[in-house]
Short mmCIF file of C-alpha atoms in Angstrom, two decimals:
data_model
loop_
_atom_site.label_atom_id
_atom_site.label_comp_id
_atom_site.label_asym_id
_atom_site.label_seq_id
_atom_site.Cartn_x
_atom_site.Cartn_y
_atom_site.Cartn_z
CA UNK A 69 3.56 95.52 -2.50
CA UNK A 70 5.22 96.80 0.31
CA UNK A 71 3.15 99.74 0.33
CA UNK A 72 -0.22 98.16 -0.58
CA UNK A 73 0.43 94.44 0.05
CA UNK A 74 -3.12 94.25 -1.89
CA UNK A 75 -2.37 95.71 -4.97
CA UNK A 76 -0.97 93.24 -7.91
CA UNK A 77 -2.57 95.33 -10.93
CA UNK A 78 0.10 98.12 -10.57
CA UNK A 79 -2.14 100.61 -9.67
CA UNK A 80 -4.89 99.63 -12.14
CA UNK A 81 -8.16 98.22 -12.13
CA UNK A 82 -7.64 94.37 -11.52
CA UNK A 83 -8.04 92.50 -15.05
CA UNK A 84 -10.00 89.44 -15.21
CA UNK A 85 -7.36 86.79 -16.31
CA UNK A 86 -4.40 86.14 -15.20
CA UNK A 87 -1.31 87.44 -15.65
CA UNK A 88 -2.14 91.11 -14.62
CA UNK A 89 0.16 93.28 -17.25
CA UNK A 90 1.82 94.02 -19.03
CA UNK A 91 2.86 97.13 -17.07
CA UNK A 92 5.57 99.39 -18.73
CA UNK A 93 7.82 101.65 -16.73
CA UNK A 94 10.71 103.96 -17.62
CA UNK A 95 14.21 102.42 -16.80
CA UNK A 96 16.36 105.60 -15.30
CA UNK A 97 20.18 105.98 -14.33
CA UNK A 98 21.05 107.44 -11.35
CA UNK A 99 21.06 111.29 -13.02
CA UNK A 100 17.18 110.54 -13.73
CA UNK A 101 18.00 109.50 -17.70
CA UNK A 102 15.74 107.98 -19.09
CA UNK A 103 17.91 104.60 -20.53
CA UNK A 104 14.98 101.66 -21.24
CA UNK A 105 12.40 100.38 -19.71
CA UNK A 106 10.69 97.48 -18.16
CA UNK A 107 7.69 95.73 -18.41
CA UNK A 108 5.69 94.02 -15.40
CA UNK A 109 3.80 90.54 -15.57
CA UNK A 110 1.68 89.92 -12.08
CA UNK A 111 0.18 86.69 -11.32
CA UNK A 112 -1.33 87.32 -8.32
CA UNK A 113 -1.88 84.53 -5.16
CA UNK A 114 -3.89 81.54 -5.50
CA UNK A 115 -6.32 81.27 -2.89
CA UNK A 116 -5.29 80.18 0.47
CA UNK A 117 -1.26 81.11 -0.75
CA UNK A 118 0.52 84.08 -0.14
CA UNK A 119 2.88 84.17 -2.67
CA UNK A 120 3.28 86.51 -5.82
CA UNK A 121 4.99 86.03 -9.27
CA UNK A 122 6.09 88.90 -11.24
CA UNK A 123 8.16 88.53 -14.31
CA UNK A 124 10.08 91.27 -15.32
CA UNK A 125 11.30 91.90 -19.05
CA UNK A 126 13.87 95.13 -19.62
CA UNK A 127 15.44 96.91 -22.44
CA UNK A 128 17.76 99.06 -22.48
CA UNK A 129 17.55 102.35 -25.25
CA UNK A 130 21.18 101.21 -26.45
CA UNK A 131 20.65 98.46 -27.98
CA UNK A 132 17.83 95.46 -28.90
CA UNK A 133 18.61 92.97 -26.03
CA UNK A 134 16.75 92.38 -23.85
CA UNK A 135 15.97 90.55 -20.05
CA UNK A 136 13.87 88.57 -18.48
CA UNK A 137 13.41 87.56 -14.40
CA UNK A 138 11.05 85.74 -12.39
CA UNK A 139 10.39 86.31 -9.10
CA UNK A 140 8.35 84.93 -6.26
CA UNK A 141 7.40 86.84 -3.38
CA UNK A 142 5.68 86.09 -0.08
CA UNK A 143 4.63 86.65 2.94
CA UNK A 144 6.30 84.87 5.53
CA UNK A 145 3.51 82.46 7.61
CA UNK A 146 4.31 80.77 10.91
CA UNK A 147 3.86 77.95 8.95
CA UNK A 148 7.60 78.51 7.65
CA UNK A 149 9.01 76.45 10.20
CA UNK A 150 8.72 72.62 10.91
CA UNK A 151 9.19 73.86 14.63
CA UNK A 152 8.89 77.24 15.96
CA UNK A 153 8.81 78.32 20.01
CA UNK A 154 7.99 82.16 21.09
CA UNK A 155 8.59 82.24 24.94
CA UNK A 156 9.59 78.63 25.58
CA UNK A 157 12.62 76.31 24.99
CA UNK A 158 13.12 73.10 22.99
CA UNK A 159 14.68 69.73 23.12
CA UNK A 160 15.37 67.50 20.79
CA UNK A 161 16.65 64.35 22.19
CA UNK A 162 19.05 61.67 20.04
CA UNK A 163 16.36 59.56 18.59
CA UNK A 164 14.78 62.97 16.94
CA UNK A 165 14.97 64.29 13.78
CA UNK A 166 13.81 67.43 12.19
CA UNK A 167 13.50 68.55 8.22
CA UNK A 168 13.52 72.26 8.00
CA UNK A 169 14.14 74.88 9.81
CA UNK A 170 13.40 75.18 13.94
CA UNK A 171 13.71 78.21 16.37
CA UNK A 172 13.22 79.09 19.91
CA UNK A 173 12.93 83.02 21.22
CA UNK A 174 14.81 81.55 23.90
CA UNK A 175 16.89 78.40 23.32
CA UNK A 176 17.45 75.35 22.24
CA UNK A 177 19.02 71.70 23.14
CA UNK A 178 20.09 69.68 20.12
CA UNK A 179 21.25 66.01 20.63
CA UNK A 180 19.25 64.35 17.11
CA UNK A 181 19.86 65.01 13.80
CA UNK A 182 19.30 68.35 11.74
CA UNK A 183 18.23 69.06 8.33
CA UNK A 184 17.86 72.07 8.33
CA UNK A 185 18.81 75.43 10.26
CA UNK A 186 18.33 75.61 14.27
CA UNK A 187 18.25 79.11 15.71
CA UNK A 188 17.51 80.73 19.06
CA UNK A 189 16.93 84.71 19.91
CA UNK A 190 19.15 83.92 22.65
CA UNK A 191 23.16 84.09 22.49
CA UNK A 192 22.86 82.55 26.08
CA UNK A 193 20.22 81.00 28.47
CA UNK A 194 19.79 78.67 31.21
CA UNK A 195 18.42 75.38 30.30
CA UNK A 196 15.42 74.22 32.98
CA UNK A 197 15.30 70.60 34.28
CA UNK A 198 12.82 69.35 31.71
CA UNK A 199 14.31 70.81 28.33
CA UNK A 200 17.78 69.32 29.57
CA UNK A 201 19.35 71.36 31.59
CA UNK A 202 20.13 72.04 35.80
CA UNK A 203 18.45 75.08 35.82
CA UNK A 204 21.18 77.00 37.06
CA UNK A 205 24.18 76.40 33.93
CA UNK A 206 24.45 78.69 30.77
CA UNK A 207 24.74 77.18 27.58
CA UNK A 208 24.46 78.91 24.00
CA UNK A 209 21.61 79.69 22.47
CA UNK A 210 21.68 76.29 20.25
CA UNK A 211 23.62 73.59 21.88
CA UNK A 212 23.65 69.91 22.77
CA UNK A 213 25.28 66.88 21.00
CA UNK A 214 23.52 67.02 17.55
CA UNK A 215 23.91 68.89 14.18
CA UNK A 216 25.38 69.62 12.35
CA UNK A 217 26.62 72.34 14.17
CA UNK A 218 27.10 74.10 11.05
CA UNK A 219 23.35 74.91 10.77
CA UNK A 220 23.23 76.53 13.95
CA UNK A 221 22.45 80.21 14.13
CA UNK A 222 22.53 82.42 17.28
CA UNK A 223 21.23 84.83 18.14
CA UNK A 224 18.62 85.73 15.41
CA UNK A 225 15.40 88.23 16.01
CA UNK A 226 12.46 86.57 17.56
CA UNK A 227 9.00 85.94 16.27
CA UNK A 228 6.63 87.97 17.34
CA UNK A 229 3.20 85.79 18.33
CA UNK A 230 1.23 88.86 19.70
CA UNK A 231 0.41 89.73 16.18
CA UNK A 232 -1.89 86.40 15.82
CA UNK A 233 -4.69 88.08 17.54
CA UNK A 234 -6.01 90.30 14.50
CA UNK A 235 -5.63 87.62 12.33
CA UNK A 236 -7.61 85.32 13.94
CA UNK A 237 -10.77 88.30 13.99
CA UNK A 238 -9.97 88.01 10.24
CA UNK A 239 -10.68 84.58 10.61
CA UNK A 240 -13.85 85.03 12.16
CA UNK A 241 -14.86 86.96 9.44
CA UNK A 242 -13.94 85.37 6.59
CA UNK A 243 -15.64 81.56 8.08
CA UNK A 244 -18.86 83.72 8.88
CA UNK A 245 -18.69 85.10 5.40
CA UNK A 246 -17.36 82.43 3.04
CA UNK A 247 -16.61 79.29 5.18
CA UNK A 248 -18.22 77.83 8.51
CA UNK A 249 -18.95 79.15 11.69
CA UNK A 250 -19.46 77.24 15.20
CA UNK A 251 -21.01 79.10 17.85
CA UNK A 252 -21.01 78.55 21.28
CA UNK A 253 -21.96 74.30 22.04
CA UNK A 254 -24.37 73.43 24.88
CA UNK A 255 -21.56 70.62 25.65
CA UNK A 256 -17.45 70.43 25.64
CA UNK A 257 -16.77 71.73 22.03
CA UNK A 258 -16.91 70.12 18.83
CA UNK A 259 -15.57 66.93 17.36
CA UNK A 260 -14.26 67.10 13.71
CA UNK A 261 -13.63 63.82 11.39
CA UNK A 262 -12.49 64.29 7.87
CA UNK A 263 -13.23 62.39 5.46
CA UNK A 264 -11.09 60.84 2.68
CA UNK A 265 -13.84 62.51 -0.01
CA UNK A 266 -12.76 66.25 1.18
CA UNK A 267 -15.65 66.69 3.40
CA UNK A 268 -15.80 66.42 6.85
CA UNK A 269 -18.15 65.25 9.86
CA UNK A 270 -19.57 66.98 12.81
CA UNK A 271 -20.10 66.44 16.93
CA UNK A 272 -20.64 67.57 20.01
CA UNK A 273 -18.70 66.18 22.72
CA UNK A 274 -20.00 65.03 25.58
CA UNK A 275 -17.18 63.34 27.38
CA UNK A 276 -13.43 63.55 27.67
CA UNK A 277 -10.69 61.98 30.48
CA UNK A 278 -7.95 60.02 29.86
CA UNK A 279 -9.60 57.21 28.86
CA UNK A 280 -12.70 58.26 27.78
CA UNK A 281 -14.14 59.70 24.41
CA UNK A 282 -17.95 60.21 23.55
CA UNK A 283 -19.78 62.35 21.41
CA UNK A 284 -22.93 62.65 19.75
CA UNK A 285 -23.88 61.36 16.39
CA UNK A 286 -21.32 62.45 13.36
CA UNK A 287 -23.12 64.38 10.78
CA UNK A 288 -21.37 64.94 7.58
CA UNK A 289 -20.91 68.71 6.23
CA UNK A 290 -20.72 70.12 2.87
CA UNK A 291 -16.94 71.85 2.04
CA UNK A 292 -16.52 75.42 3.40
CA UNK A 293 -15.89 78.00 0.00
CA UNK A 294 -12.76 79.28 1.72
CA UNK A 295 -12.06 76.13 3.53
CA UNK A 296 -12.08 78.11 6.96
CA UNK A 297 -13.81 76.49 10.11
CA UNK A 298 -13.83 78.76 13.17
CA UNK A 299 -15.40 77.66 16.56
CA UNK A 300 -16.15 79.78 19.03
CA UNK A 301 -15.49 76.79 21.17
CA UNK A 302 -13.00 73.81 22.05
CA UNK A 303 -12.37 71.35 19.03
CA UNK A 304 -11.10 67.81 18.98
CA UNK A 305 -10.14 66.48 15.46
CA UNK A 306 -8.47 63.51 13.41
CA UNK A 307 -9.21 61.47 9.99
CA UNK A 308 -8.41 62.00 6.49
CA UNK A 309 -7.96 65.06 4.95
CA UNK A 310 -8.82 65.74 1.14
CA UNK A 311 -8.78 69.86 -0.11
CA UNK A 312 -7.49 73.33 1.97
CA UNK A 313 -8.57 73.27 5.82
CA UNK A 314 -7.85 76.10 8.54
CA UNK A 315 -9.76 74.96 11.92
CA UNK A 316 -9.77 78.03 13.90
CA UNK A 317 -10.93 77.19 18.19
CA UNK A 318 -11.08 81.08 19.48
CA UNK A 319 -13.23 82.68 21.82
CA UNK A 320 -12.59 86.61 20.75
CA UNK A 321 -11.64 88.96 22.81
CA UNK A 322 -9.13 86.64 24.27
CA UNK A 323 -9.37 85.75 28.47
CA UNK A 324 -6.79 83.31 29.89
CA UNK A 325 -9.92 81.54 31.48
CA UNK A 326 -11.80 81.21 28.27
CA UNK A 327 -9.00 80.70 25.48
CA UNK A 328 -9.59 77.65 23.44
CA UNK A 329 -7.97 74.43 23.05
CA UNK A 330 -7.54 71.30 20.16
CA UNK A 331 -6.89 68.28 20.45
CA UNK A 332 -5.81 65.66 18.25
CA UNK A 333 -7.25 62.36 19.11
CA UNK A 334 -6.08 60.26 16.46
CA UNK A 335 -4.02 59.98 12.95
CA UNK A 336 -4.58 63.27 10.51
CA UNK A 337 -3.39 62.37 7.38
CA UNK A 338 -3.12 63.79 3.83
CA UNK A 339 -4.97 61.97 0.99
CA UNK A 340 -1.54 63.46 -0.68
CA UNK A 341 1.85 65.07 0.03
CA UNK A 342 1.76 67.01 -3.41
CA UNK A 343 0.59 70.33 -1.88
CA UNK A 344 -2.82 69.97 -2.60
CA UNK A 345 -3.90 68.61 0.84
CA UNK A 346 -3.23 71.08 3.61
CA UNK A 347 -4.42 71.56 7.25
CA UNK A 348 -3.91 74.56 9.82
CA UNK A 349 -4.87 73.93 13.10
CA UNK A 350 -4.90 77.23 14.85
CA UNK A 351 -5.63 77.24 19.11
CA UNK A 352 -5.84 79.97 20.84
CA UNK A 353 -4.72 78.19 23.61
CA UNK A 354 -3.24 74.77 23.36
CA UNK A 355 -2.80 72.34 20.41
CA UNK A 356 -2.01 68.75 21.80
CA UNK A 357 -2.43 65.18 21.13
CA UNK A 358 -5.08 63.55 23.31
CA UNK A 359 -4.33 60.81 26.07
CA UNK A 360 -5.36 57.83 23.63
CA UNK A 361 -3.41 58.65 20.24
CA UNK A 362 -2.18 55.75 18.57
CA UNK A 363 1.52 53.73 19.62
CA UNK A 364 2.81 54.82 16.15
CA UNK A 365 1.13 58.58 15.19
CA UNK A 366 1.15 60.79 12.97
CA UNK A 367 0.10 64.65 12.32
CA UNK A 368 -0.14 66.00 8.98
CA UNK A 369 -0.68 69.81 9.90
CA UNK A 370 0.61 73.26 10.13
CA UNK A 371 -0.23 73.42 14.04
CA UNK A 372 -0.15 77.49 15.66
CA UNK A 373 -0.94 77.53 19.71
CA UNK A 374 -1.28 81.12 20.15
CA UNK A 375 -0.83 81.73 23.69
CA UNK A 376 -0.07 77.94 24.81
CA UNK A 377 1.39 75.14 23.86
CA UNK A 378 1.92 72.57 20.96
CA UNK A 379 2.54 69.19 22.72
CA UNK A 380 1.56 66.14 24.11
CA UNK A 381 0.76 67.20 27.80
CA UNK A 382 3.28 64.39 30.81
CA UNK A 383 0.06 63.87 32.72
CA UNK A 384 -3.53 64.57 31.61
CA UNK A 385 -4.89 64.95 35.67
CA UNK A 386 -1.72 67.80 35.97
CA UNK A 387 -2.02 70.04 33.15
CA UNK A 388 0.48 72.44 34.81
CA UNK A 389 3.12 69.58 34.53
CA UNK A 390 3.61 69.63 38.20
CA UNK A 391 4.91 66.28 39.80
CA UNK A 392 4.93 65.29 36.25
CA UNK A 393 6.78 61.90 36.78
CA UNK A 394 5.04 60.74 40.15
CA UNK A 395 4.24 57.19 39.61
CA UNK A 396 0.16 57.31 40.50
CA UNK A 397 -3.09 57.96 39.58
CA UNK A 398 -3.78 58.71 35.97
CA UNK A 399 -0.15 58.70 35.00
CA UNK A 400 0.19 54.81 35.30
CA UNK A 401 -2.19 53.92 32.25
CA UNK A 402 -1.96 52.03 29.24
CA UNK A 403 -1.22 55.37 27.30
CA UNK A 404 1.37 56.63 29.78
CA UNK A 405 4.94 56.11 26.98
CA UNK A 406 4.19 55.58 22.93
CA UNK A 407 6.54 54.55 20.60
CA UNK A 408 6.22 57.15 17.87
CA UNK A 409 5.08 60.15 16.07
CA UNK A 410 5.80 62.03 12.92
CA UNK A 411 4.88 65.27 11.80
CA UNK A 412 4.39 66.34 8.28
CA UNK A 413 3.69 69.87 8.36
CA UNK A 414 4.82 72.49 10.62
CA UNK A 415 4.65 73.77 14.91
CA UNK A 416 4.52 76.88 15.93
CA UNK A 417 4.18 77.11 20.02
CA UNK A 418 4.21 80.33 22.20
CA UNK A 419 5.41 78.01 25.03
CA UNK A 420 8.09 74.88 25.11
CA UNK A 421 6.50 72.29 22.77
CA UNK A 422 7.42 68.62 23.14
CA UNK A 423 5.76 65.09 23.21
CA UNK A 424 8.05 63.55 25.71
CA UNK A 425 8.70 64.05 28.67
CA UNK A 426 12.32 62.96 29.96
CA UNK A 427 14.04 62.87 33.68
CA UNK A 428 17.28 65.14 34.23
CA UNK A 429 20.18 65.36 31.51
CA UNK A 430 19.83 61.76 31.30
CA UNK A 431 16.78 61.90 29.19
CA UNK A 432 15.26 58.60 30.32
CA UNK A 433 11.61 58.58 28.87
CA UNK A 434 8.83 59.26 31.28
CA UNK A 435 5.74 60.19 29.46
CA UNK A 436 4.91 60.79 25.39
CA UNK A 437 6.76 59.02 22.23
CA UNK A 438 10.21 57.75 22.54
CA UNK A 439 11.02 58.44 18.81
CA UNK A 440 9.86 61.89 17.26
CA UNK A 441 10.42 62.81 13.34
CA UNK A 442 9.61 66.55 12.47
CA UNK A 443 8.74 66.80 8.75
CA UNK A 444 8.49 70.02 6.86
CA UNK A 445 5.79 70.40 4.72
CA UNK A 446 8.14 72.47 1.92
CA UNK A 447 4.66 73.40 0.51
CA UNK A 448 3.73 75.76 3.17
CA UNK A 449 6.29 78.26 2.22
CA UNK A 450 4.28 79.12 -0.62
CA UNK A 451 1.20 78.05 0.18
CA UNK A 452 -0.34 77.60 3.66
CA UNK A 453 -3.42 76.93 4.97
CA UNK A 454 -6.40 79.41 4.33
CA UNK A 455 -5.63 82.51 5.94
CA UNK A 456 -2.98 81.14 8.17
CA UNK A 457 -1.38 84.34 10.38
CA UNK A 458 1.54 85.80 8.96
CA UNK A 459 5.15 86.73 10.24
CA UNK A 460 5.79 89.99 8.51
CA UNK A 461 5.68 91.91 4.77
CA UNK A 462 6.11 90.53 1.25
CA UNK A 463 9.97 89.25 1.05
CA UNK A 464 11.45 87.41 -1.97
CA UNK A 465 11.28 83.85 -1.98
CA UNK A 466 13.24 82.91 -5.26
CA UNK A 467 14.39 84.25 -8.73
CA UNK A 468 15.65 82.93 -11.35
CA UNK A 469 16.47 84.40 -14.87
CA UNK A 470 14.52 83.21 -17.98
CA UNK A 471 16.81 82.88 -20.96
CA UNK A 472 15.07 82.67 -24.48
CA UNK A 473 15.55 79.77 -26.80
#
């Protein structure tokens, strides 16, 4: 596999059931003596998963014992992390907890609870104003009143999310071949509902400020094969979600001016948390909640903003953030602080990701949900969304040795 990450019939035509194998290999000592052998079971990925299982039986010449391991191998998927940041900071505040790991390429504030390790590229960085710092002190890479401090890694390599790009062509592909594609829309982008029945509905939207949300009439749509949805335009989404979903909002070759966006309007929820239900919501852009979410949301998703952010944005009539806590306009509305939100599934965000916005070390709320509880989705690690970009080559993800009756 790590020369043809395709290849799980050792070299041999693929069979048609499942476990590929047995493949029998020489066992040799380090003069090239031949001293047993072992034989290869492959059970290939599922679809939609990454992940491998090869069992592995050996015997040596010497004697009639013999040994059996199973092992799982994967491919690493951004989807690894409950929260992941490439060139941005994070902050988690007191009332915040996360399950699983989190990492920053550049640094991290910790004052909540973690389960889980917290990394940074960094071993030092300068905190700015609105991820809890002065924006002129150092501080480790991982710091802040939380923990335990004992799961606290720094520095670590960084995530690389330039390598998104050529997966989300692949993505094009495969929803043109096998799942569903959206064109270009004569209005704002598309509107998705799914539906607790594994199918999903379909809109156009015609309308969306702050307080405002129209669209034309839902249609329902049969299930994609691959479960892949790519739209070559913005996408706004919520429901229930039943089956494998990747919705994919791209506009290929990528232009800052024309990158896409999604945003969540209201609850997404899994019809289960058994691994069977499983959403990726991929932006090329931004991935963020929408102005009229509900006081107590939550996101069941593996959420990947390629070049932007995952977050809840301080003030909808400022995207850039600027004069973020100025008491006027659209930032006085019923909407303006929320009490809470909990994701079950996984963020990964080129730039800072939060969904509140605080003033100064003090962190007095100013915009988004007071209380924030990141959930990993342990599921993802072997099996993510359809075609969800990867991190890097096949790695081992467990073993364990059988012993015989």
């Amino acid at each position: 596999l790590a020369h043809d990450a395709t290849d799980f019939s050792d070299g041999n035509p693929a069979p048609q059931n499942t476990p590929y194998g047995p493949y029998v290999h020489d066992y040799k000592n380090n003069n090239g003596d031949i001293i047993g052998a072992y034989s290869l079971l492959i059970t290939p990925p599922w679809a939609g998963s990454s992940s491998v299982t090869i069992t592995s039986t050996g015997t040596l010449i010497s004697n009639s014992k013999t040994r059996t391991v199973k092992a799982v191998l994967g491919i690493p998927s951004f989807s690894q992390y409950a929260a992941l940041v490439g060139a941005g900071e994070l902050w988690f505040r007191s009332e915040e907890t996360t399950n699983g790991p989190v990492h920053s390429n550049v640094g991290v504030r910790f004052d909540g609870t973690n389960n889980g390790i917290v990394s940074a590229s960094n071993l030092t960085y300068i905190p700015s104003v609105n991820f809890g710092g002065n924006g002129n002190s150092s501080h480790d890479g991982v710091w802040g009143s939380g923990g335990p401090k004992s799961q606290w890694l720094f520095p670590v390599p960084p995530v690389n999310f330039q390598q998104v790009t050529s997966d989300l062509q692949t993505l094009q592909t495969k929803a043109a071949a096998g799942g569903r594609y959206l064109p270009k829309s004569s209005n704002l982008g598309y509107f998705i509902q799914f539906q607790n029945d594994g199918t999903y509905s379909l809109a156009t939207v015609t309308n969306y400020t702050f307080n405002t949300f129209t669209h034309t009439a839902l249609i329902n749509q049969p299930i994609p094969l691959n479960g892949i949805i790519y739209s070559d335009d913005d996408i706004w989404v919520e429901g229930t979600v039943k089956g494998r979903y990747t919705v994919v909002a791209a506009t290929l070759p990528s232009v800052v001016s024309t990158d896409r966006d999604i945003t969540i309007t209201n609850n997404i929820i899994y019809t289960t948390r058994d691994g069977s239900d499983t959403l990726g919501l991929i932006g090329q852009h931004d991935v963020k909640a929408g102005p009229m979410t509900p006081d107590n949301f939550e996101i069941d998703a593996a959420m990947l903003a390629q070049t932007g952010k995952v977050y809840r944005p301080c003030r909808w009539d400022r995207p850039d953030e600027k004069n973020c806590f100025k008491e006027n306009g659209r930032h006085s509305n019923t909407y303006n602080t929320r009490s809470n939100i909990t994701i079950y599934g996984s963020v990964s965000s080129f730039g800072s990701s939060t969904w509140n916005w605080s003033a100064g070390n003090d962190g007095t709320l100013k915009s988004g949900y007071e209380h924030s509880d990141h959930i990993y989705d342990s599921h993802l690690l072997y099996g993510p969304p359809p075609g969800f970009p990867t991190t890097g080559k096949y790695t081992l993800l467990s073993w364990r040795e059988l012993v015989a009756p």
